[in-house]
Amino acid sequence: MKSRVIILGPPGAGKGTCASRVSDIAGIPHISTGDLLREAVRERAPLGIRAKGHMDAGELVPDELVVGMLRERLARPDCQKGFILDGFPRTLAQAKALGGIAAVDLAINMVVPADIIVKRLSTRLVCSKCGAVYNTRTLPPKKAGICDKCGGKLYQREDDRPEAVRRRLEEYKKKTKPLIGYYREKRILVNIKTKSIGEPPEANVRRVLAAMGIKG
Ligand code: AMP
């Protein structure tokens, strides 16, 4: 089984939703650098204080901060059987740093048409308590504004507002997209295509599990 997995793709591709479900089924931790950073911001940790301005503007947080945070997370015992990285690496420098921290067996590239991305991000809601992700159009909570899992209040991320979304897409094109070629050259890249906005997340979950060598 390929259990050291990274998920690449533009913001709004559905990386988090997919990674979280694959993590439940495969029994390996889902590590989202965005979630870890948002937690550091909520706790007003030194890392969060340095990262917040970049995040709200839709810019990438400097490599050395994110790499240090990820190195600590990957050193925890639950990562010994594998991991699913969501939102890391996002630059070539991060990809090279990751190579020195852990081996990667599989790089999933989530390919999503641009119109779907913009629609998804503008209707996305996140739980303020547990970080669960909803979408008012495609994945609504049972009760409006309230998290199904923990009852927390749902909110729109600062960086899901139109101006920050534009910045995030630019950052993705300039800094993260080149990683597709980097992992293709290493012969561990698998493209997974979302065809329509109505497609349930399970379709991608099955594709990722199959690429990992797990029968769905
Ligand atoms: P995400 O939840 O993955 O969309 O990440 C939200 C924001 O956190 C990004 O727009 C960046 O500001 C920051 N971030 C998350 N992961 C990284 C990373 N690997 N490198 C730099 N910044 C990151």
PDB file of C-alpha atoms and ligand atoms in Angstrom:
ATOM      1  CA  MET A   1       0.000   0.000   0.000  1.00  0.00           C
ATOM      2  CA  LYS A   2       1.203   3.492  -0.832  1.00  0.00           C
ATOM      3  CA  SER A   3       0.719   5.271   2.473  1.00  0.00           C
ATOM      4  CA  ARG A   4       2.893   8.391   2.260  1.00  0.00           C
ATOM      5  CA  VAL A   5       0.708  10.561   0.110  1.00  0.00           C
ATOM      6  CA  ILE A   6       0.601  14.222  -0.864  1.00  0.00           C
ATOM      7  CA  ILE A   7      -2.384  15.941  -2.475  1.00  0.00           C
ATOM      8  CA  LEU A   8      -1.733  18.757  -4.926  1.00  0.00           C
ATOM      9  CA  GLY A   9      -4.308  20.985  -6.567  1.00  0.00           C
ATOM     10  CA  PRO A  10      -5.563  24.562  -6.684  1.00  0.00           C
ATOM     11  CA  PRO A  11      -7.464  26.122  -3.761  1.00  0.00           C
ATOM     12  CA  GLY A  12     -11.015  24.843  -3.818  1.00  0.00           C
ATOM     13  CA  ALA A  13     -10.123  21.604  -5.619  1.00  0.00           C
ATOM     14  CA  GLY A  14     -11.589  19.572  -2.764  1.00  0.00           C
ATOM     15  CA  LYS A  15      -8.236  18.433  -1.318  1.00  0.00           C
ATOM     16  CA  GLY A  16      -9.305  18.744   2.317  1.00  0.00           C
ATOM     17  CA  THR A  17     -12.638  16.943   1.966  1.00  0.00           C
ATOM     18  CA  CYS A  18     -11.042  14.137  -0.010  1.00  0.00           C
ATOM     19  CA  ALA A  19      -7.996  13.812   2.282  1.00  0.00           C
ATOM     20  CA  SER A  20     -10.156  13.706   5.402  1.00  0.00           C
ATOM     21  CA  ARG A  21     -12.305  10.841   4.054  1.00  0.00           C
ATOM     22  CA  VAL A  22      -9.340   8.872   2.742  1.00  0.00           C
ATOM     23  CA  SER A  23      -7.684   9.320   6.147  1.00  0.00           C
ATOM     24  CA  ASP A  24     -10.722   7.802   7.933  1.00  0.00           C
ATOM     25  CA  ILE A  25     -10.805   4.787   5.599  1.00  0.00           C
ATOM     26  CA  ALA A  26      -7.052   4.164   5.362  1.00  0.00           C
ATOM     27  CA  GLY A  27      -6.390   4.860   9.063  1.00  0.00           C
ATOM     28  CA  ILE A  28      -3.531   7.287   8.446  1.00  0.00           C
ATOM     29  CA  PRO A  29      -3.430  10.911   9.624  1.00  0.00           C
ATOM     30  CA  HIS A  30      -4.687  13.770   7.466  1.00  0.00           C
ATOM     31  CA  ILE A  31      -2.260  16.653   7.865  1.00  0.00           C
ATOM     32  CA  SER A  32      -3.445  19.994   6.507  1.00  0.00           C
ATOM     33  CA  THR A  33      -0.915  22.797   6.883  1.00  0.00           C
ATOM     34  CA  GLY A  34      -3.782  25.275   6.411  1.00  0.00           C
ATOM     35  CA  ASP A  35      -5.649  23.712   9.377  1.00  0.00           C
ATOM     36  CA  LEU A  36      -2.481  23.698  11.513  1.00  0.00           C
ATOM     37  CA  LEU A  37      -1.857  27.359  10.694  1.00  0.00           C
ATOM     38  CA  ARG A  38      -5.479  28.363  11.401  1.00  0.00           C
ATOM     39  CA  GLU A  39      -5.211  26.564  14.754  1.00  0.00           C
ATOM     40  CA  ALA A  40      -2.001  28.511  15.549  1.00  0.00           C
ATOM     41  CA  VAL A  41      -3.830  31.748  14.647  1.00  0.00           C
ATOM     42  CA  ARG A  42      -6.804  30.851  16.905  1.00  0.00           C
ATOM     43  CA  GLU A  43      -4.457  30.050  19.793  1.00  0.00           C
ATOM     44  CA  ARG A  44      -2.450  33.235  19.160  1.00  0.00           C
ATOM     45  CA  ALA A  45       0.734  31.129  19.092  1.00  0.00           C
ATOM     46  CA  PRO A  46       3.903  32.927  17.849  1.00  0.00           C
ATOM     47  CA  LEU A  47       3.666  31.020  14.555  1.00  0.00           C
ATOM     48  CA  GLY A  48       0.044  32.092  14.126  1.00  0.00           C
ATOM     49  CA  ILE A  49       0.873  35.722  14.787  1.00  0.00           C
ATOM     50  CA  ARG A  50       3.552  35.677  12.079  1.00  0.00           C
ATOM     51  CA  ALA A  51       1.359  33.779   9.608  1.00  0.00           C
ATOM     52  CA  LYS A  52      -1.984  35.599   9.942  1.00  0.00           C
ATOM     53  CA  GLY A  53      -1.319  38.615   7.707  1.00  0.00           C
ATOM     54  CA  HIS A  54      -0.078  36.430   4.857  1.00  0.00           C
ATOM     55  CA  MET A  55      -3.038  34.075   5.186  1.00  0.00           C
ATOM     56  CA  ASP A  56      -5.717  36.776   5.264  1.00  0.00           C
ATOM     57  CA  ALA A  57      -4.209  38.346   2.134  1.00  0.00           C
ATOM     58  CA  GLY A  58      -4.218  35.009   0.297  1.00  0.00           C
ATOM     59  CA  GLU A  59      -0.404  34.860   0.151  1.00  0.00           C
ATOM     60  CA  LEU A  60       1.754  31.895   1.051  1.00  0.00           C
ATOM     61  CA  VAL A  61       3.307  31.843   4.515  1.00  0.00           C
ATOM     62  CA  PRO A  62       7.166  31.882   4.326  1.00  0.00           C
ATOM     63  CA  ASP A  63       8.687  28.442   3.674  1.00  0.00           C
ATOM     64  CA  GLU A  64      10.829  28.270   6.828  1.00  0.00           C
ATOM     65  CA  LEU A  65       7.788  28.718   9.097  1.00  0.00           C
ATOM     66  CA  VAL A  66       5.694  26.071   7.356  1.00  0.00           C
ATOM     67  CA  VAL A  67       8.550  23.584   6.941  1.00  0.00           C
ATOM     68  CA  GLY A  68       9.428  23.819  10.655  1.00  0.00           C
ATOM     69  CA  MET A  69       5.789  23.268  11.617  1.00  0.00           C
ATOM     70  CA  LEU A  70       5.461  20.257   9.298  1.00  0.00           C
ATOM     71  CA  ARG A  71       8.750  18.707  10.431  1.00  0.00           C
ATOM     72  CA  GLU A  72       7.424  18.673  14.020  1.00  0.00           C
ATOM     73  CA  ARG A  73       4.093  17.212  12.958  1.00  0.00           C
ATOM     74  CA  LEU A  74       5.670  14.407  10.907  1.00  0.00           C
ATOM     75  CA  ALA A  75       7.891  13.459  13.850  1.00  0.00           C
ATOM     76  CA  ARG A  76       4.819  12.438  15.868  1.00  0.00           C
ATOM     77  CA  PRO A  77       4.304   8.663  16.245  1.00  0.00           C
ATOM     78  CA  ASP A  78       0.984   8.533  14.351  1.00  0.00           C
ATOM     79  CA  CYS A  79       2.868   9.350  11.118  1.00  0.00           C
ATOM     80  CA  GLN A  80       4.910   6.174  11.251  1.00  0.00           C
ATOM     81  CA  LYS A  81       2.349   4.189   9.252  1.00  0.00           C
ATOM     82  CA  GLY A  82       1.936   6.966   6.715  1.00  0.00           C
ATOM     83  CA  PHE A  83       0.255  10.327   6.161  1.00  0.00           C
ATOM     84  CA  ILE A  84      -1.864  12.309   3.753  1.00  0.00           C
ATOM     85  CA  LEU A  85      -0.496  15.806   3.297  1.00  0.00           C
ATOM     86  CA  ASP A  86      -3.036  18.382   2.186  1.00  0.00           C
ATOM     87  CA  GLY A  87      -1.719  21.803   1.179  1.00  0.00           C
ATOM     88  CA  PHE A  88       1.959  20.889   1.554  1.00  0.00           C
ATOM     89  CA  PRO A  89       4.284  21.194  -0.298  1.00  0.00           C
ATOM     90  CA  ARG A  90       3.264  24.410  -2.036  1.00  0.00           C
ATOM     91  CA  THR A  91       6.668  25.575  -3.342  1.00  0.00           C
ATOM     92  CA  LEU A  92       9.663  23.833  -4.851  1.00  0.00           C
ATOM     93  CA  ALA A  93      11.694  24.703  -1.719  1.00  0.00           C
ATOM     94  CA  GLN A  94       9.061  22.953   0.427  1.00  0.00           C
ATOM     95  CA  ALA A  95       9.065  19.891  -1.860  1.00  0.00           C
ATOM     96  CA  LYS A  96      12.850  19.626  -1.553  1.00  0.00           C
ATOM     97  CA  ALA A  97      12.679  20.098   2.235  1.00  0.00           C
ATOM     98  CA  LEU A  98      10.017  17.371   2.460  1.00  0.00           C
ATOM     99  CA  GLY A  99      12.329  15.011   0.560  1.00  0.00           C
ATOM    100  CA  GLY A 100      14.807  15.402   3.425  1.00  0.00           C
ATOM    101  CA  ILE A 101      12.159  14.727   6.104  1.00  0.00           C
ATOM    102  CA  ALA A 102      10.158  11.791   4.717  1.00  0.00           C
ATOM    103  CA  ALA A 103       9.792   9.621   1.630  1.00  0.00           C
ATOM    104  CA  VAL A 104       6.708  10.206  -0.549  1.00  0.00           C
ATOM    105  CA  ASP A 105       5.082   7.236  -2.350  1.00  0.00           C
ATOM    106  CA  LEU A 106       2.296   8.989  -4.225  1.00  0.00           C
ATOM    107  CA  ALA A 107       1.457  12.524  -5.385  1.00  0.00           C
ATOM    108  CA  ILE A 108      -2.203  13.012  -6.252  1.00  0.00           C
ATOM    109  CA  ASN A 109      -2.914  15.972  -8.528  1.00  0.00           C
ATOM    110  CA  MET A 110      -6.557  17.083  -8.303  1.00  0.00           C
ATOM    111  CA  VAL A 111      -7.509  18.628 -11.628  1.00  0.00           C
ATOM    112  CA  VAL A 112     -10.577  20.889 -11.456  1.00  0.00           C
ATOM    113  CA  PRO A 113     -11.977  23.378 -14.018  1.00  0.00           C
ATOM    114  CA  ALA A 114     -11.554  27.042 -12.975  1.00  0.00           C
ATOM    115  CA  ASP A 115     -15.295  27.852 -12.879  1.00  0.00           C
ATOM    116  CA  ILE A 116     -15.918  25.094 -10.339  1.00  0.00           C
ATOM    117  CA  ILE A 117     -13.138  26.429  -8.087  1.00  0.00           C
ATOM    118  CA  VAL A 118     -14.501  29.961  -7.879  1.00  0.00           C
ATOM    119  CA  LYS A 119     -18.070  28.742  -7.222  1.00  0.00           C
ATOM    120  CA  ARG A 120     -16.877  26.331  -4.523  1.00  0.00           C
ATOM    121  CA  LEU A 121     -14.786  28.856  -2.619  1.00  0.00           C
ATOM    122  CA  SER A 122     -17.449  31.540  -2.567  1.00  0.00           C
ATOM    123  CA  THR A 123     -19.960  29.167  -0.941  1.00  0.00           C
ATOM    124  CA  ARG A 124     -17.601  27.375   1.448  1.00  0.00           C
ATOM    125  CA  LEU A 125     -18.184  27.480   5.222  1.00  0.00           C
ATOM    126  CA  VAL A 126     -15.869  26.200   7.950  1.00  0.00           C
ATOM    127  CA  CYS A 127     -16.625  25.211  11.550  1.00  0.00           C
ATOM    128  CA  SER A 128     -15.065  27.637  14.026  1.00  0.00           C
ATOM    129  CA  LYS A 129     -14.613  24.831  16.571  1.00  0.00           C
ATOM    130  CA  CYS A 130     -13.527  21.654  14.748  1.00  0.00           C
ATOM    131  CA  GLY A 131     -12.564  22.928  11.275  1.00  0.00           C
ATOM    132  CA  ALA A 132     -15.068  20.713   9.373  1.00  0.00           C
ATOM    133  CA  VAL A 133     -15.799  22.064   5.894  1.00  0.00           C
ATOM    134  CA  TYR A 134     -19.248  22.568   4.338  1.00  0.00           C
ATOM    135  CA  ASN A 135     -20.609  24.160   1.191  1.00  0.00           C
ATOM    136  CA  THR A 136     -23.963  25.894   1.087  1.00  0.00           C
ATOM    137  CA  ARG A 137     -24.553  24.576  -2.447  1.00  0.00           C
ATOM    138  CA  THR A 138     -22.955  21.156  -2.615  1.00  0.00           C
ATOM    139  CA  LEU A 139     -22.427  19.996   0.971  1.00  0.00           C
ATOM    140  CA  PRO A 140     -24.814  21.927   3.261  1.00  0.00           C
ATOM    141  CA  PRO A 141     -24.942  21.330   7.020  1.00  0.00           C
ATOM    142  CA  LYS A 142     -28.193  19.809   8.348  1.00  0.00           C
ATOM    143  CA  LYS A 143     -28.944  23.033  10.247  1.00  0.00           C
ATOM    144  CA  ALA A 144     -27.947  26.317   8.576  1.00  0.00           C
ATOM    145  CA  GLY A 145     -24.831  27.881  10.120  1.00  0.00           C
ATOM    146  CA  ILE A 146     -24.229  25.009  12.592  1.00  0.00           C
ATOM    147  CA  CYS A 147     -21.682  22.172  12.357  1.00  0.00           C
ATOM    148  CA  ASP A 148     -23.229  18.659  12.078  1.00  0.00           C
ATOM    149  CA  LYS A 149     -20.275  17.120  13.916  1.00  0.00           C
ATOM    150  CA  CYS A 150     -19.779  19.347  16.966  1.00  0.00           C
ATOM    151  CA  GLY A 151     -22.494  22.027  16.959  1.00  0.00           C
ATOM    152  CA  GLY A 152     -19.903  24.800  16.416  1.00  0.00           C
ATOM    153  CA  LYS A 153     -20.719  27.983  14.487  1.00  0.00           C
ATOM    154  CA  LEU A 154     -19.869  28.025  10.783  1.00  0.00           C
ATOM    155  CA  TYR A 155     -18.069  31.012   9.214  1.00  0.00           C
ATOM    156  CA  GLN A 156     -16.617  32.103   5.876  1.00  0.00           C
ATOM    157  CA  ARG A 157     -12.815  32.095   5.819  1.00  0.00           C
ATOM    158  CA  GLU A 158     -11.259  35.550   5.415  1.00  0.00           C
ATOM    159  CA  ASP A 159      -9.290  34.207   2.453  1.00  0.00           C
ATOM    160  CA  ASP A 160     -12.420  32.873   0.704  1.00  0.00           C
ATOM    161  CA  ARG A 161     -13.452  36.462  -0.073  1.00  0.00           C
ATOM    162  CA  PRO A 162     -13.077  37.369  -3.776  1.00  0.00           C
ATOM    163  CA  GLU A 163      -9.877  39.486  -3.573  1.00  0.00           C
ATOM    164  CA  ALA A 164      -7.986  36.901  -1.508  1.00  0.00           C
ATOM    165  CA  VAL A 165      -9.248  34.085  -3.757  1.00  0.00           C
ATOM    166  CA  ARG A 166      -7.717  35.885  -6.739  1.00  0.00           C
ATOM    167  CA  ARG A 167      -4.373  36.137  -4.908  1.00  0.00           C
ATOM    168  CA  ARG A 168      -4.463  32.494  -3.877  1.00  0.00           C
ATOM    169  CA  LEU A 169      -5.064  31.373  -7.460  1.00  0.00           C
ATOM    170  CA  GLU A 170      -2.130  33.526  -8.634  1.00  0.00           C
ATOM    171  CA  GLU A 171       0.110  32.092  -5.911  1.00  0.00           C
ATOM    172  CA  TYR A 172      -0.961  28.596  -6.940  1.00  0.00           C
ATOM    173  CA  LYS A 173      -0.158  29.161 -10.617  1.00  0.00           C
ATOM    174  CA  LYS A 174       3.200  30.778  -9.951  1.00  0.00           C
ATOM    175  CA  LYS A 175       4.557  28.734  -7.045  1.00  0.00           C
ATOM    176  CA  THR A 176       2.656  25.464  -6.645  1.00  0.00           C
ATOM    177  CA  LYS A 177       1.763  24.340 -10.177  1.00  0.00           C
ATOM    178  CA  PRO A 178       5.435  23.646 -11.043  1.00  0.00           C
ATOM    179  CA  LEU A 179       5.339  20.835  -8.459  1.00  0.00           C
ATOM    180  CA  ILE A 180       3.192  18.786 -10.843  1.00  0.00           C
ATOM    181  CA  GLY A 181       6.205  18.461 -13.170  1.00  0.00           C
ATOM    182  CA  TYR A 182       8.530  17.838 -10.218  1.00  0.00           C
ATOM    183  CA  TYR A 183       6.545  14.805  -9.036  1.00  0.00           C
ATOM    184  CA  ARG A 184       5.785  13.620 -12.568  1.00  0.00           C
ATOM    185  CA  GLU A 185       9.535  13.368 -13.140  1.00  0.00           C
ATOM    186  CA  LYS A 186       9.794  11.288  -9.991  1.00  0.00           C
ATOM    187  CA  ARG A 187       7.132   8.999 -11.568  1.00  0.00           C
ATOM    188  CA  ILE A 188       4.790   9.101  -8.581  1.00  0.00           C
ATOM    189  CA  LEU A 189       2.171  11.529  -9.951  1.00  0.00           C
ATOM    190  CA  VAL A 190      -1.457  10.469 -10.508  1.00  0.00           C
ATOM    191  CA  ASN A 191      -3.990  12.942 -11.965  1.00  0.00           C
ATOM    192  CA  ILE A 192      -7.542  12.816 -10.627  1.00  0.00           C
ATOM    193  CA  LYS A 193     -10.152  14.800 -12.503  1.00  0.00           C
ATOM    194  CA  THR A 194     -13.342  16.341 -11.132  1.00  0.00           C
ATOM    195  CA  LYS A 195     -15.727  16.732 -14.037  1.00  0.00           C
ATOM    196  CA  SER A 196     -18.717  18.592 -12.621  1.00  0.00           C
ATOM    197  CA  ILE A 197     -19.607  20.651  -9.560  1.00  0.00           C
ATOM    198  CA  GLY A 198     -22.352  18.188  -8.631  1.00  0.00           C
ATOM    199  CA  GLU A 199     -19.960  15.243  -8.433  1.00  0.00           C
ATOM    200  CA  PRO A 200     -20.021  13.776  -4.901  1.00  0.00           C
ATOM    201  CA  PRO A 201     -16.660  13.697  -3.062  1.00  0.00           C
ATOM    202  CA  GLU A 202     -16.876   9.878  -2.902  1.00  0.00           C
ATOM    203  CA  ALA A 203     -15.913   9.641  -6.583  1.00  0.00           C
ATOM    204  CA  ASN A 204     -12.504  11.228  -5.891  1.00  0.00           C
ATOM    205  CA  VAL A 205     -12.112   9.312  -2.630  1.00  0.00           C
ATOM    206  CA  ARG A 206     -12.450   6.026  -4.556  1.00  0.00           C
ATOM    207  CA  ARG A 207      -9.908   7.191  -7.144  1.00  0.00           C
ATOM    208  CA  VAL A 208      -7.375   8.129  -4.457  1.00  0.00           C
ATOM    209  CA  LEU A 209      -7.865   4.844  -2.566  1.00  0.00           C
ATOM    210  CA  ALA A 210      -7.355   2.915  -5.818  1.00  0.00           C
ATOM    211  CA  ALA A 211      -4.123   4.839  -6.515  1.00  0.00           C
ATOM    212  CA  MET A 212      -2.945   3.967  -2.985  1.00  0.00           C
ATOM    213  CA  GLY A 213      -3.673   0.297  -3.647  1.00  0.00           C
ATOM    214  CA  ILE A 214      -6.646   0.076  -1.262  1.00  0.00           C
ATOM    215  CA  LYS A 215      -9.804  -1.642  -2.514  1.00  0.00           C
ATOM    216  CA  GLY A 216     -12.897   0.597  -2.040  1.00  0.00           C
TER     217      GLY A 216
HETATM  218  P1  AMP B   1      -5.395  26.076   2.814  1.00  0.00           P
HETATM  219  O1  AMP B   1      -6.295  25.794   3.961  1.00  0.00           O
HETATM  220  O2  AMP B   1      -4.544  24.888   2.413  1.00  0.00           O
HETATM  221  O3  AMP B   1      -6.111  26.686   1.636  1.00  0.00           O
HETATM  222  O4  AMP B   1      -4.350  27.185   3.313  1.00  0.00           O
HETATM  223  C1  AMP B   1      -4.790  28.456   3.729  1.00  0.00           C
HETATM  224  C2  AMP B   1      -3.637  29.418   3.766  1.00  0.00           C
HETATM  225  O5  AMP B   1      -2.638  28.961   4.689  1.00  0.00           O
HETATM  226  C3  AMP B   1      -2.879  29.582   2.451  1.00  0.00           C
HETATM  227  O6  AMP B   1      -3.499  30.516   1.581  1.00  0.00           O
HETATM  228  C4  AMP B   1      -1.529  30.077   2.958  1.00  0.00           C
HETATM  229  O7  AMP B   1      -1.587  31.431   3.367  1.00  0.00           O
HETATM  230  C5  AMP B   1      -1.333  29.233   4.204  1.00  0.00           C
HETATM  231  N1  AMP B   1      -0.669  27.945   3.897  1.00  0.00           N
HETATM  232  C6  AMP B   1      -1.181  26.690   4.053  1.00  0.00           C
HETATM  233  N2  AMP B   1      -0.288  25.757   3.695  1.00  0.00           N
HETATM  234  C7  AMP B   1       0.815  26.430   3.290  1.00  0.00           C
HETATM  235  C8  AMP B   1       2.080  26.040   2.779  1.00  0.00           C
HETATM  236  N3  AMP B   1       2.394  24.737   2.594  1.00  0.00           N
HETATM  237  N4  AMP B   1       2.964  27.020   2.463  1.00  0.00           N
HETATM  238  C9  AMP B   1       2.686  28.321   2.643  1.00  0.00           C
HETATM  239  N5  AMP B   1       1.514  28.752   3.100  1.00  0.00           N
HETATM  240  C10 AMP B   1       0.572  27.833   3.426  1.00  0.00           C
END
